[in-house]
Coordinates of C-alpha atoms in Angstrom, one line a residue:
M1 CA -60.8 27.7 5.9
A2 CA -57.8 29.4 4.3
S3 CA -59.9 32.3 3.0
N4 CA -60.7 33.5 6.6
E5 CA -57.9 35.0 8.6
E6 CA -59.3 33.9 12.0
N7 CA -59.7 30.3 10.7
R8 CA -56.2 30.2 9.3
K9 CA -54.7 31.4 12.6
K10 CA -56.7 28.8 14.6
F11 CA -55.6 26.1 12.2
A12 CA -52.0 27.2 12.4
K13 CA -52.0 27.2 16.2
S14 CA -53.8 23.9 16.4
A15 CA -51.4 22.2 13.9
I16 CA -48.3 23.5 15.7
D17 CA -49.7 22.6 19.1
F18 CA -50.2 19.0 17.8
I19 CA -46.7 18.7 16.3
N20 CA -45.2 20.0 19.5
K21 CA -47.3 17.7 21.7
Y22 CA -46.1 14.6 19.7
N23 CA -42.6 15.9 19.1
F24 CA -42.8 15.9 15.3
D25 CA -40.2 17.7 13.2
G26 CA -42.8 19.8 11.5
I27 CA -45.8 19.8 9.2
D28 CA -46.3 19.0 5.5
I29 CA -49.2 20.7 3.7
D30 CA -50.6 18.8 0.7
W31 CA -53.4 20.9 -0.8
E32 CA -54.4 19.3 -4.1
Y33 CA -54.7 21.8 -5.6
P34 CA -55.2 25.5 -4.8
E35 CA -57.0 27.2 -7.6
S36 CA -56.6 30.8 -8.7
G37 CA -59.2 32.0 -6.0
D38 CA -57.0 30.5 -3.3
K39 CA -53.6 31.5 -4.6
D40 CA -53.2 34.3 -2.0
N41 CA -55.0 32.3 0.7
F42 CA -52.6 29.4 0.4
A43 CA -49.6 31.7 0.7
K44 CA -51.2 33.3 3.7
L45 CA -51.9 30.0 5.3
L46 CA -48.2 29.0 5.0
K47 CA -47.1 32.4 6.4
D48 CA -49.4 31.9 9.4
L49 CA -48.0 28.4 10.0
K50 CA -44.4 29.7 9.8
A51 CA -45.1 32.5 12.1
V52 CA -46.1 30.1 15.0
S53 CA -43.9 27.2 14.0
N54 CA -41.2 27.9 16.6
K55 CA -38.5 26.6 14.3
K56 CA -40.5 23.4 13.4
L57 CA -40.4 22.6 9.7
V58 CA -43.1 23.8 7.3
T59 CA -43.1 21.9 4.1
I60 CA -45.4 21.5 1.2
A61 CA -46.3 19.0 -1.5
T62 CA -47.0 20.8 -4.8
A63 CA -48.2 20.1 -8.3
S64 CA -45.7 19.5 -11.0
D65 CA -47.9 20.8 -13.8
S66 CA -47.0 24.4 -14.7
V67 CA -50.7 25.3 -15.4
K68 CA -51.6 24.3 -11.8
I69 CA -48.5 26.0 -10.4
D70 CA -49.2 29.3 -12.3
A71 CA -52.9 29.2 -11.2
G72 CA -52.6 28.3 -7.6
Y73 CA -49.1 29.0 -6.2
D74 CA -47.6 32.4 -5.5
V75 CA -44.1 30.9 -5.6
P76 CA -42.1 34.0 -4.4
E77 CA -44.4 34.4 -1.3
I78 CA -44.6 30.6 -0.6
A79 CA -40.8 30.4 -0.7
K80 CA -40.6 32.9 2.2
S81 CA -42.6 30.6 4.4
V82 CA -41.5 27.0 3.7
D83 CA -38.4 25.0 4.5
F84 CA -38.8 22.4 1.8
V85 CA -41.0 21.8 -1.3
N86 CA -41.9 18.2 -2.4
V87 CA -42.9 18.3 -6.1
M88 CA -45.5 15.5 -6.8
T89 CA -44.0 13.9 -9.8
Y90 CA -45.6 10.4 -9.3
D91 CA -48.4 11.0 -11.8
F92 CA -46.2 11.8 -14.9
H93 CA -46.9 8.2 -16.1
G94 CA -49.6 5.7 -15.4
S95 CA -52.0 3.0 -16.6
W96 CA -53.2 5.3 -19.4
E97 CA -49.9 4.8 -21.2
Q98 CA -48.6 1.9 -23.3
K99 CA -45.1 2.0 -21.8
T100 CA -43.8 1.8 -18.2
G101 CA -42.4 5.1 -17.0
Q102 CA -40.5 5.9 -13.9
N103 CA -42.5 5.6 -10.6
S104 CA -45.2 3.5 -12.3
P105 CA -47.2 0.7 -10.6
L106 CA -45.8 -2.6 -11.9

């Protein structure tokens, strides 16, 4: 969807129409995870959303792994289009470890 300009614009309009209809504060995009081929497309999608957001919030949930960030996120471009970034840090620790870490299921 994000690789096609027409589809991006349709999605952006549809999403913003939905949040306006139900009086939401904005939209949070959680794309797990854009790869190098979609790095530009993800930034363009966020830019298209922001262009029609009419002051509604545009936020994203992002990877915390620097390899994923470098591969899939054009950080300077994304920063121009989002109001807030939620870094997904909940998978730093888990059942694969011998010790309990922060934000682990107990």
